[in-house]
Amino acid sequence: MGTFCSVIKFENLQELKRLCHWGPIIALGVVAICSTMAMIDSVLWYWPLHTTGGSVNFIMLINWTVMILYNYFNAMFVGPGFVPLGWKPENSQDSMYLQYCKVCQAYKAPRSHHCRKCNRCVMKMDHHCPWINNCCGHQNHASFTLFLLLAPLGCIHAALIFVMTMYTQLYNRLSFGWNTVRIDMSAARRDPLPIVPFGLAAFAATLFALGLAIGTTIAVGMLFFIQMKIILRNKTSIESWIEEKARDRIQYYQLDEVFVFPYDLGSRWKNFKQVFTWSGVPEGDGLEWPVRERCHQYSLTIEQLKQKADKRVRSVRYKVIEDYSGACCPLSKGIKTLFTSPCTEEPRIRLRKGEFILATRGLRYWLYGDKILDDSFIEGVSRIRGWFPRNCVEKCPCDAEMDQAPESEKKNR
């Protein structure tokens, strides 16, 4: 109830501006079209309200819509939680383990990162989601994930309504040449006939809504599984990239150490409870976190400082081996690349064979970095920044030679 009140009151009326963005407009449009068409099809042409099954079906459709919108607006307006402006650790000596944000004039708390879109340091930042026009972080991670679960489930229900409506209404109008097939359609016959006939416009609208429902089920369902995978490991998308770079740093320098992610509590259930609670309020205050044995609060931030000091790990150089048009969903780069395209407003960059890229972070099939516009690797040259597929690039020959350098040279770097 407290969450609902926060949505109604709006501590800052400027939050309403989040709705004026292409992401929420498209997301709410899809929800409105699928839910409205499912209710219309069900009541008028498939399962009337005067039957018990029709009434239950109608209530379920309303229930899906309410739960989806509740969690959607909860994720959007409650927000991820921001590090207080001017924040610093209680123990002043701990500041040596933290990065300082010049924009927020505060130290970045453990697991927090600065979002250029929100212009604030976000607690336990996972990513900035254009569909809610807000960051996904500490306070709204549960609501965002529930939205990713409920939206596909509601769309599956709606898709079944669409399919059965078209099947029952077109059964007596179309001949498929199946003379030997006999299907009992007595349950689909309505007496009296529907007030509004199922015409061409209704068929086109139902077919369009079916396409939206199937597309949403696939796309949002994949995002749900990605989120659950990192939640059960008590990670975020950003922290997964930091962990990958930590392993790269240790392997490159042949160091006798093992990086242990500090916030994985060793149990999927314990990790799950860090995000999902009965009260709806996540564990902790977003500034301090429980850690596993032999780790401390700043284990991850210390690793970040090491990576920041190590230019090779911070920016890995790649050479473009295959042209890339800059498309958000490139069909020619493989199925896995197509369906794992980053869900972000950050741009894609066009690549041409022979160009060089400085990659700073990435996902399994995508990298993010700067394209160097001249032939020099000098710091400060003009660059274009964005995402690009991993299978379009390979490590720069310069880095390949360094990978083969003597072990003593690596350790001295």
CSV table of C-alpha atoms in Angstrom, one decimal:
chain,number,residue,atom,x,y,z
A,1,MET,CA,0.0,0.0,0.0
A,2,GLY,CA,2.9,2.3,0.8
A,3,THR,CA,4.3,1.8,-2.7
A,4,PHE,CA,0.9,2.6,-4.2
A,5,CYS,CA,0.7,5.9,-2.2
A,6,SER,CA,4.2,6.8,-3.4
A,7,VAL,CA,3.1,6.4,-7.0
A,8,ILE,CA,0.0,8.6,-6.4
A,9,LYS,CA,1.6,11.4,-4.4
A,10,PHE,CA,4.9,11.7,-6.4
A,11,GLU,CA,7.5,13.3,-4.1
A,12,ASN,CA,8.6,15.1,-7.2
A,13,LEU,CA,6.1,15.9,-10.0
A,14,GLN,CA,8.9,15.9,-12.4
A,15,GLU,CA,8.8,12.1,-12.3
A,16,LEU,CA,5.7,12.3,-14.5
A,17,LYS,CA,8.0,13.4,-17.4
A,18,ARG,CA,9.3,9.8,-17.4
A,19,LEU,CA,6.1,8.9,-19.3
A,20,CYS,CA,6.9,11.3,-22.1
A,21,HIS,CA,9.5,9.0,-23.7
A,22,TRP,CA,9.4,6.5,-26.5
A,23,GLY,CA,10.1,3.5,-24.1
A,24,PRO,CA,7.1,3.9,-21.8
A,25,ILE,CA,4.9,4.9,-24.7
A,26,ILE,CA,5.7,1.7,-26.6
A,27,ALA,CA,5.6,-0.5,-23.5
A,28,LEU,CA,2.2,0.8,-22.3
A,29,GLY,CA,0.9,0.7,-25.8
A,30,VAL,CA,1.7,-3.0,-26.1
A,31,VAL,CA,0.0,-3.7,-22.8
A,32,ALA,CA,-3.1,-1.7,-23.7
A,33,ILE,CA,-3.5,-3.3,-27.1
A,34,CYS,CA,-3.0,-6.9,-26.0
A,35,SER,CA,-5.2,-6.6,-22.9
A,36,THR,CA,-8.0,-4.6,-24.6
A,37,MET,CA,-8.1,-6.9,-27.6
A,38,ALA,CA,-8.1,-10.0,-25.4
A,39,MET,CA,-11.0,-8.8,-23.4
A,40,ILE,CA,-13.0,-7.7,-26.5
A,41,ASP,CA,-12.3,-11.0,-28.3
A,42,SER,CA,-13.2,-13.0,-25.2
A,43,VAL,CA,-16.5,-11.2,-24.4
A,44,LEU,CA,-17.8,-10.7,-27.9
A,45,TRP,CA,-16.7,-13.8,-29.9
A,46,TYR,CA,-15.1,-16.5,-27.8
A,47,TRP,CA,-16.1,-16.9,-24.1
A,48,PRO,CA,-19.2,-14.7,-23.1
A,49,LEU,CA,-19.5,-13.4,-19.6
A,50,HIS,CA,-22.8,-15.2,-18.8
A,51,THR,CA,-20.8,-18.5,-18.6
A,52,THR,CA,-18.8,-19.4,-15.6
A,53,GLY,CA,-15.7,-20.0,-17.6
A,54,GLY,CA,-16.1,-16.7,-19.4
A,55,SER,CA,-16.4,-14.8,-16.1
A,56,VAL,CA,-13.3,-16.5,-14.7
A,57,ASN,CA,-11.4,-15.9,-17.9
A,58,PHE,CA,-12.3,-12.2,-17.9
A,59,ILE,CA,-11.3,-11.8,-14.2
A,60,MET,CA,-7.9,-13.4,-15.0
A,61,LEU,CA,-7.3,-11.0,-17.9
A,62,ILE,CA,-8.0,-8.0,-15.6
A,63,ASN,CA,-5.8,-9.5,-12.9
A,64,TRP,CA,-2.9,-9.9,-15.4
A,65,THR,CA,-3.3,-6.3,-16.5
A,66,VAL,CA,-3.4,-4.8,-13.0
A,67,MET,CA,-0.4,-6.8,-11.8
A,68,ILE,CA,1.7,-5.9,-14.9
A,69,LEU,CA,0.9,-2.2,-14.6
A,70,TYR,CA,1.4,-2.1,-10.9
A,71,ASN,CA,4.9,-3.6,-11.1
A,72,TYR,CA,5.7,-1.5,-14.2
A,73,PHE,CA,4.8,1.8,-12.5
A,74,ASN,CA,6.5,0.7,-9.3
A,75,ALA,CA,9.7,0.1,-11.2
A,76,MET,CA,9.4,3.4,-13.0
A,77,PHE,CA,8.4,5.8,-10.2
A,78,VAL,CA,9.9,4.2,-7.1
A,79,GLY,CA,13.2,4.1,-8.9
A,80,PRO,CA,16.4,2.3,-8.1
A,81,GLY,CA,17.5,4.5,-5.2
A,82,PHE,CA,20.3,7.0,-5.4
A,83,VAL,CA,23.4,7.6,-3.3
A,84,PRO,CA,22.8,10.7,-1.3
A,85,LEU,CA,24.5,13.8,-2.7
A,86,GLY,CA,27.7,14.5,-0.8
A,87,TRP,CA,27.8,11.0,0.7
A,88,LYS,CA,31.0,9.7,2.2
A,89,PRO,CA,31.8,6.6,4.3
A,90,GLU,CA,31.6,6.9,8.1
A,91,ASN,CA,35.2,5.9,8.5
A,92,SER,CA,37.2,8.5,6.5
A,93,GLN,CA,40.0,6.0,5.9
A,94,ASP,CA,37.6,3.8,3.8
A,95,SER,CA,37.4,6.6,1.2
A,96,MET,CA,40.7,5.3,-0.2
A,97,TYR,CA,38.9,2.3,-1.5
A,98,LEU,CA,36.2,4.2,-3.2
A,99,GLN,CA,35.9,6.3,-6.4
A,100,TYR,CA,34.8,9.9,-6.2
A,101,CYS,CA,32.0,11.2,-8.4
A,102,LYS,CA,32.6,14.8,-9.5
A,103,VAL,CA,29.0,15.2,-10.7
A,104,CYS,CA,27.3,14.1,-7.4
A,105,GLN,CA,30.1,15.5,-5.3
A,106,ALA,CA,30.1,12.3,-3.4
A,107,TYR,CA,32.0,9.0,-3.1
A,108,LYS,CA,30.5,6.0,-5.0
A,109,ALA,CA,29.2,3.6,-2.4
A,110,PRO,CA,30.0,-0.1,-2.9
A,111,ARG,CA,28.0,-1.5,-5.9
A,112,SER,CA,26.9,1.9,-7.0
A,113,HIS,CA,27.7,3.5,-10.4
A,114,HIS,CA,27.0,6.9,-12.0
A,115,CYS,CA,24.2,6.9,-14.7
A,116,ARG,CA,24.6,9.5,-17.4
A,117,LYS,CA,20.9,9.4,-18.2
A,118,CYS,CA,19.7,9.9,-14.6
A,119,ASN,CA,22.7,12.1,-13.8
A,120,ARG,CA,23.0,10.5,-10.3
A,121,CYS,CA,25.0,7.6,-8.7
A,122,VAL,CA,22.6,4.7,-8.5
A,123,MET,CA,22.6,2.1,-5.7
A,124,LYS,CA,23.4,-1.4,-7.0
A,125,MET,CA,23.0,-0.3,-10.6
A,126,ASP,CA,22.2,-3.0,-13.0
A,127,HIS,CA,21.4,-1.0,-16.2
A,128,HIS,CA,19.4,2.0,-17.4
A,129,CYS,CA,16.2,0.6,-19.0
A,130,PRO,CA,14.6,2.7,-21.7
A,131,TRP,CA,11.3,0.8,-21.3
A,132,ILE,CA,10.8,2.3,-17.9
A,133,ASN,CA,12.9,5.4,-18.6
A,134,ASN,CA,14.7,4.8,-15.4
A,135,CYS,CA,17.5,2.7,-13.9
A,136,CYS,CA,17.1,-0.8,-12.6
A,137,GLY,CA,18.8,-0.9,-9.2
A,138,HIS,CA,18.5,-1.7,-5.5
A,139,GLN,CA,15.0,-0.5,-4.7
A,140,ASN,CA,13.2,-1.5,-7.9
A,141,HIS,CA,15.0,-4.6,-9.0
A,142,ALA,CA,12.2,-6.9,-7.6
A,143,SER,CA,9.4,-4.9,-9.2
A,144,PHE,CA,11.3,-4.8,-12.6
A,145,THR,CA,11.9,-8.6,-12.5
A,146,LEU,CA,8.2,-9.3,-11.6
A,147,PHE,CA,7.2,-7.1,-14.5
A,148,LEU,CA,9.4,-9.2,-16.8
A,149,LEU,CA,7.7,-12.4,-15.4
A,150,LEU,CA,4.1,-11.2,-15.5
A,151,ALA,CA,4.2,-9.6,-19.0
A,152,PRO,CA,5.0,-12.9,-20.8
A,153,LEU,CA,2.5,-14.8,-18.7
A,154,GLY,CA,-0.2,-12.3,-19.5
A,155,CYS,CA,0.7,-12.3,-23.2
A,156,ILE,CA,0.6,-16.1,-23.3
A,157,HIS,CA,-3.0,-16.0,-21.9
A,158,ALA,CA,-3.9,-13.3,-24.4
A,159,ALA,CA,-2.3,-15.2,-27.3
A,160,LEU,CA,-4.5,-18.3,-26.5
A,161,ILE,CA,-7.6,-16.1,-26.6
A,162,PHE,CA,-6.6,-14.6,-30.0
A,163,VAL,CA,-5.9,-18.0,-31.5
A,164,MET,CA,-9.1,-19.6,-30.3
A,165,THR,CA,-11.2,-16.6,-31.3
A,166,MET,CA,-9.9,-16.7,-34.9
A,167,TYR,CA,-10.2,-20.5,-35.0
A,168,THR,CA,-13.8,-20.6,-33.8
A,169,GLN,CA,-15.0,-17.6,-35.9
A,170,LEU,CA,-13.3,-18.8,-39.1
A,171,TYR,CA,-14.1,-22.5,-38.8
A,172,ASN,CA,-17.3,-22.4,-40.7
A,173,ARG,CA,-16.1,-19.8,-43.3
A,174,LEU,CA,-12.9,-21.4,-44.6
A,175,SER,CA,-12.4,-24.8,-46.2
A,176,PHE,CA,-8.9,-26.3,-45.7
A,177,GLY,CA,-9.7,-29.4,-47.9
A,178,TRP,CA,-9.5,-31.7,-44.9
A,179,ASN,CA,-12.5,-33.8,-45.9
A,180,THR,CA,-11.6,-36.7,-43.7
A,181,VAL,CA,-11.1,-34.5,-40.6
A,182,ARG,CA,-14.1,-34.1,-38.3
A,183,ILE,CA,-13.8,-31.7,-35.3
A,184,ASP,CA,-16.7,-31.2,-32.9
A,185,MET,CA,-17.2,-27.4,-32.8
A,186,SER,CA,-20.5,-27.5,-30.9
A,187,ALA,CA,-18.8,-25.8,-27.9
A,188,ALA,CA,-17.7,-22.9,-30.1
A,189,ARG,CA,-21.2,-22.2,-31.4
A,190,ARG,CA,-23.0,-19.3,-29.7
A,191,ASP,CA,-26.7,-18.9,-29.3
A,192,PRO,CA,-27.7,-16.2,-29.8
A,193,LEU,CA,-25.1,-15.0,-32.4
A,194,PRO,CA,-22.7,-12.2,-31.3
A,195,ILE,CA,-24.0,-8.7,-31.5
A,196,VAL,CA,-20.9,-7.5,-33.4
A,197,PRO,CA,-20.0,-9.8,-36.3
A,198,PHE,CA,-16.4,-10.9,-36.5
A,199,GLY,CA,-15.5,-9.0,-39.7
A,200,LEU,CA,-12.2,-8.2,-41.5
A,201,ALA,CA,-11.3,-5.3,-39.2
A,202,ALA,CA,-11.7,-7.5,-36.1
A,203,PHE,CA,-9.6,-10.3,-37.8
A,204,ALA,CA,-6.8,-7.8,-38.7
A,205,ALA,CA,-6.8,-6.3,-35.2
A,206,THR,CA,-6.8,-9.7,-33.5
A,207,LEU,CA,-3.9,-10.9,-35.8
A,208,PHE,CA,-1.9,-7.8,-35.0
A,209,ALA,CA,-2.4,-8.2,-31.3
A,210,LEU,CA,-1.4,-11.9,-31.6
A,211,GLY,CA,1.9,-10.8,-33.2
A,212,LEU,CA,2.6,-8.3,-30.4
A,213,ALA,CA,1.8,-10.9,-27.7
A,214,ILE,CA,4.1,-13.5,-29.2
A,215,GLY,CA,6.9,-11.0,-29.8
A,216,THR,CA,6.6,-9.7,-26.2
A,217,THR,CA,6.6,-13.2,-24.8
A,218,ILE,CA,9.8,-14.1,-26.5
A,219,ALA,CA,11.7,-10.8,-26.0
A,220,VAL,CA,10.6,-10.1,-22.4
A,221,GLY,CA,10.8,-13.7,-21.4
A,222,MET,CA,14.5,-13.8,-22.4
A,223,LEU,CA,15.2,-10.7,-20.3
A,224,PHE,CA,13.5,-12.4,-17.3
A,225,PHE,CA,15.8,-15.4,-17.5
A,226,ILE,CA,18.8,-13.1,-17.8
A,227,GLN,CA,17.7,-11.2,-14.7
A,228,MET,CA,17.0,-14.3,-12.7
A,229,LYS,CA,20.4,-15.7,-13.6
A,230,ILE,CA,22.2,-12.7,-12.1
A,231,ILE,CA,19.8,-12.4,-9.1
A,232,LEU,CA,20.5,-16.0,-8.1
A,233,ARG,CA,24.2,-15.1,-8.1
A,234,ASN,CA,23.6,-11.8,-6.4
A,235,LYS,CA,25.2,-9.9,-9.2
A,236,THR,CA,24.3,-7.1,-11.6
A,237,SER,CA,25.1,-6.9,-15.3
A,238,ILE,CA,27.8,-4.3,-14.6
A,239,GLU,CA,29.4,-6.5,-11.9
A,240,SER,CA,29.5,-9.5,-14.2
A,241,TRP,CA,31.6,-7.4,-16.6
A,242,ILE,CA,33.9,-6.3,-13.7
A,243,GLU,CA,34.3,-10.0,-12.8
A,244,GLU,CA,35.2,-10.9,-16.3
A,245,LYS,CA,37.8,-8.2,-16.5
A,246,ALA,CA,39.2,-9.3,-13.1
A,247,ARG,CA,39.8,-12.8,-14.5
A,248,ASP,CA,41.4,-11.3,-17.6
A,249,ARG,CA,43.8,-9.2,-15.5
A,250,ILE,CA,44.8,-12.2,-13.4
A,251,GLN,CA,45.3,-14.4,-16.5
A,252,TYR,CA,47.3,-11.8,-18.4
A,253,TYR,CA,49.8,-11.1,-15.6
A,254,GLN,CA,49.9,-14.7,-14.5
A,255,LEU,CA,49.1,-13.6,-10.9
A,256,ASP,CA,48.9,-16.1,-8.1
A,257,GLU,CA,45.5,-15.0,-6.9
A,258,VAL,CA,41.8,-15.9,-7.4
A,259,PHE,CA,39.1,-13.3,-7.6
A,260,VAL,CA,36.1,-14.2,-5.5
A,261,PHE,CA,33.0,-12.2,-6.0
A,262,PRO,CA,32.2,-10.9,-2.5
A,263,TYR,CA,28.4,-10.5,-2.7
A,264,ASP,CA,27.6,-14.1,-3.7
A,265,LEU,CA,26.4,-15.5,-0.3
A,266,GLY,CA,27.0,-19.1,-1.5
A,267,SER,CA,23.3,-20.0,-1.6
A,268,ARG,CA,20.8,-19.3,-4.4
A,269,TRP,CA,18.1,-18.9,-1.8
A,270,LYS,CA,20.0,-16.4,0.2
A,271,ASN,CA,20.9,-14.5,-2.9
A,272,PHE,CA,17.2,-14.6,-4.0
A,273,LYS,CA,16.1,-13.1,-0.6
A,274,GLN,CA,18.4,-10.2,-1.1
A,275,VAL,CA,16.1,-8.9,-3.8
A,276,PHE,CA,12.7,-10.5,-3.1
A,277,THR,CA,11.1,-10.1,0.3
A,278,TRP,CA,7.6,-10.5,1.6
A,279,SER,CA,7.4,-6.8,2.5
A,280,GLY,CA,8.5,-5.7,-1.0
A,281,VAL,CA,11.4,-3.8,0.5
A,282,PRO,CA,14.8,-5.2,-0.5
A,283,GLU,CA,17.4,-6.2,2.1
A,284,GLY,CA,19.8,-3.5,3.3
A,285,ASP,CA,20.1,0.3,2.8
A,286,GLY,CA,21.8,0.2,-0.6
A,287,LEU,CA,25.1,1.5,0.9
A,288,GLU,CA,26.4,-1.5,2.9
A,289,TRP,CA,26.1,-5.2,1.9
A,290,PRO,CA,26.6,-8.6,3.4
A,291,VAL,CA,29.6,-10.4,2.0
A,292,ARG,CA,30.9,-13.9,2.0
A,293,GLU,CA,33.7,-15.2,4.1
A,294,ARG,CA,37.3,-14.0,3.5
A,295,CYS,CA,35.9,-10.9,1.7
A,296,HIS,CA,35.1,-7.4,2.9
A,297,GLN,CA,32.9,-4.6,2.0
A,298,TYR,CA,35.3,-3.0,-0.5
A,299,SER,CA,36.6,-6.2,-2.3
A,300,LEU,CA,34.9,-5.3,-5.5
A,301,THR,CA,35.7,-1.6,-5.4
A,302,ILE,CA,39.4,-2.4,-4.9
A,303,GLU,CA,39.3,-4.6,-8.0
A,304,GLN,CA,37.7,-1.7,-9.9
A,305,LEU,CA,40.5,0.6,-8.8
A,306,LYS,CA,43.0,-2.0,-10.0
A,307,GLN,CA,41.3,-2.2,-13.4
A,308,LYS,CA,41.1,1.6,-13.7
A,309,ALA,CA,44.8,1.9,-13.1
A,310,ASP,CA,45.5,-0.9,-15.6
A,311,LYS,CA,44.9,0.6,-19.0
A,312,ARG,CA,45.2,-2.7,-20.8
A,313,VAL,CA,42.3,-4.1,-18.8
A,314,ARG,CA,40.3,-0.9,-18.8
A,315,SER,CA,40.5,-0.6,-22.6
A,316,VAL,CA,41.3,-3.7,-24.7
A,317,ARG,CA,42.2,-2.9,-28.3
A,318,TYR,CA,40.4,-4.7,-31.1
A,319,LYS,CA,40.7,-4.7,-34.8
A,320,VAL,CA,37.6,-4.8,-37.0
A,321,ILE,CA,37.6,-8.0,-39.2
A,322,GLU,CA,34.0,-7.7,-40.5
A,323,ASP,CA,31.8,-4.7,-41.5
A,324,TYR,CA,28.9,-3.8,-39.3
A,325,SER,CA,26.1,-1.4,-40.3
A,326,GLY,CA,25.3,-0.2,-36.8
A,327,ALA,CA,21.9,-1.9,-36.7
A,328,CYS,CA,20.3,-2.6,-33.3
A,329,CYS,CA,19.3,-6.1,-34.3
A,330,PRO,CA,21.7,-7.3,-37.0
A,331,LEU,CA,20.3,-10.3,-38.8
A,332,SER,CA,23.6,-11.2,-40.5
A,333,LYS,CA,25.6,-11.6,-37.3
A,334,GLY,CA,24.0,-14.8,-36.0
A,335,ILE,CA,20.9,-15.8,-34.0
A,336,LYS,CA,22.7,-15.4,-30.6
A,337,THR,CA,23.9,-11.9,-31.5
A,338,LEU,CA,20.4,-10.9,-32.7
A,339,PHE,CA,18.5,-12.0,-29.7
A,340,THR,CA,21.1,-10.7,-27.1
A,341,SER,CA,21.2,-7.2,-28.4
A,342,PRO,CA,21.7,-4.8,-25.4
A,343,CYS,CA,18.4,-3.3,-24.3
A,344,THR,CA,19.7,0.2,-23.8
A,345,GLU,CA,19.5,3.7,-25.4
A,346,GLU,CA,23.2,3.7,-25.9
A,347,PRO,CA,24.1,3.8,-29.6
A,348,ARG,CA,25.5,1.2,-31.9
A,349,ILE,CA,28.6,2.2,-33.9
A,350,ARG,CA,29.2,1.5,-37.6
A,351,LEU,CA,32.3,-0.5,-38.2
A,352,ARG,CA,34.5,-1.0,-41.3
A,353,LYS,CA,37.1,-3.7,-41.8
A,354,GLY,CA,40.5,-2.5,-40.7
A,355,GLU,CA,39.4,0.0,-38.1
A,356,PHE,CA,40.4,-0.1,-34.4
A,357,ILE,CA,38.2,-0.2,-31.3
A,358,LEU,CA,39.0,0.4,-27.6
A,359,ALA,CA,36.5,-1.9,-25.7
A,360,THR,CA,35.8,-0.9,-22.1
A,361,ARG,CA,33.0,-3.3,-21.2
A,362,GLY,CA,30.7,-5.8,-22.7
A,363,LEU,CA,28.4,-8.8,-22.7
A,364,ARG,CA,28.8,-12.3,-24.0
A,365,TYR,CA,28.1,-11.4,-27.6
A,366,TRP,CA,28.4,-7.6,-27.6
A,367,LEU,CA,31.2,-5.1,-26.7
A,368,TYR,CA,31.0,-1.4,-25.8
A,369,GLY,CA,33.8,0.9,-26.6
A,370,ASP,CA,35.3,3.8,-28.6
A,371,LYS,CA,36.2,3.8,-32.3
A,372,ILE,CA,39.5,5.5,-33.0
A,373,LEU,CA,39.1,7.9,-35.9
A,374,ASP,CA,42.8,8.2,-36.8
A,375,ASP,CA,45.7,5.8,-36.9
A,376,SER,CA,47.0,6.7,-33.5
A,377,PHE,CA,46.3,5.2,-30.1
A,378,ILE,CA,47.3,8.4,-28.3
A,379,GLU,CA,45.0,9.2,-25.4
A,380,GLY,CA,42.6,12.0,-26.2
A,381,VAL,CA,42.1,11.5,-29.9
A,382,SER,CA,38.6,11.9,-31.3
A,383,ARG,CA,36.4,8.8,-30.9
A,384,ILE,CA,32.8,7.5,-31.5
A,385,ARG,CA,31.4,5.5,-28.6
A,386,GLY,CA,28.8,2.7,-28.7
A,387,TRP,CA,28.0,-1.1,-28.9
A,388,PHE,CA,29.1,-3.5,-31.5
A,389,PRO,CA,29.0,-7.3,-32.0
A,390,ARG,CA,32.0,-9.4,-30.6
A,391,ASN,CA,32.1,-11.5,-33.8
A,392,CYS,CA,33.0,-8.5,-35.9
A,393,VAL,CA,36.3,-7.8,-34.1
A,394,GLU,CA,39.4,-9.6,-32.9
A,395,LYS,CA,42.1,-8.6,-30.5
A,396,CYS,CA,44.6,-6.1,-31.9
A,397,PRO,CA,47.8,-7.7,-33.0
A,398,CYS,CA,49.6,-5.3,-30.6
A,399,ASP,CA,47.8,-6.9,-27.7
A,400,ALA,CA,48.4,-10.4,-29.1
A,401,GLU,CA,52.1,-9.7,-29.1
A,402,MET,CA,51.9,-8.5,-25.5
A,403,ASP,CA,50.0,-11.7,-24.5
A,404,GLN,CA,53.1,-13.6,-25.6
A,405,ALA,CA,55.5,-11.4,-23.7
A,406,PRO,CA,57.8,-13.1,-21.1
A,407,GLU,CA,56.1,-13.7,-17.7
A,408,SER,CA,58.7,-11.5,-15.9
A,409,GLU,CA,57.8,-8.6,-18.2
A,410,LYS,CA,54.1,-9.0,-17.4
A,411,LYS,CA,54.6,-9.0,-13.7
A,412,ASN,CA,56.8,-5.9,-13.9
A,413,ARG,CA,54.1,-3.9,-15.7
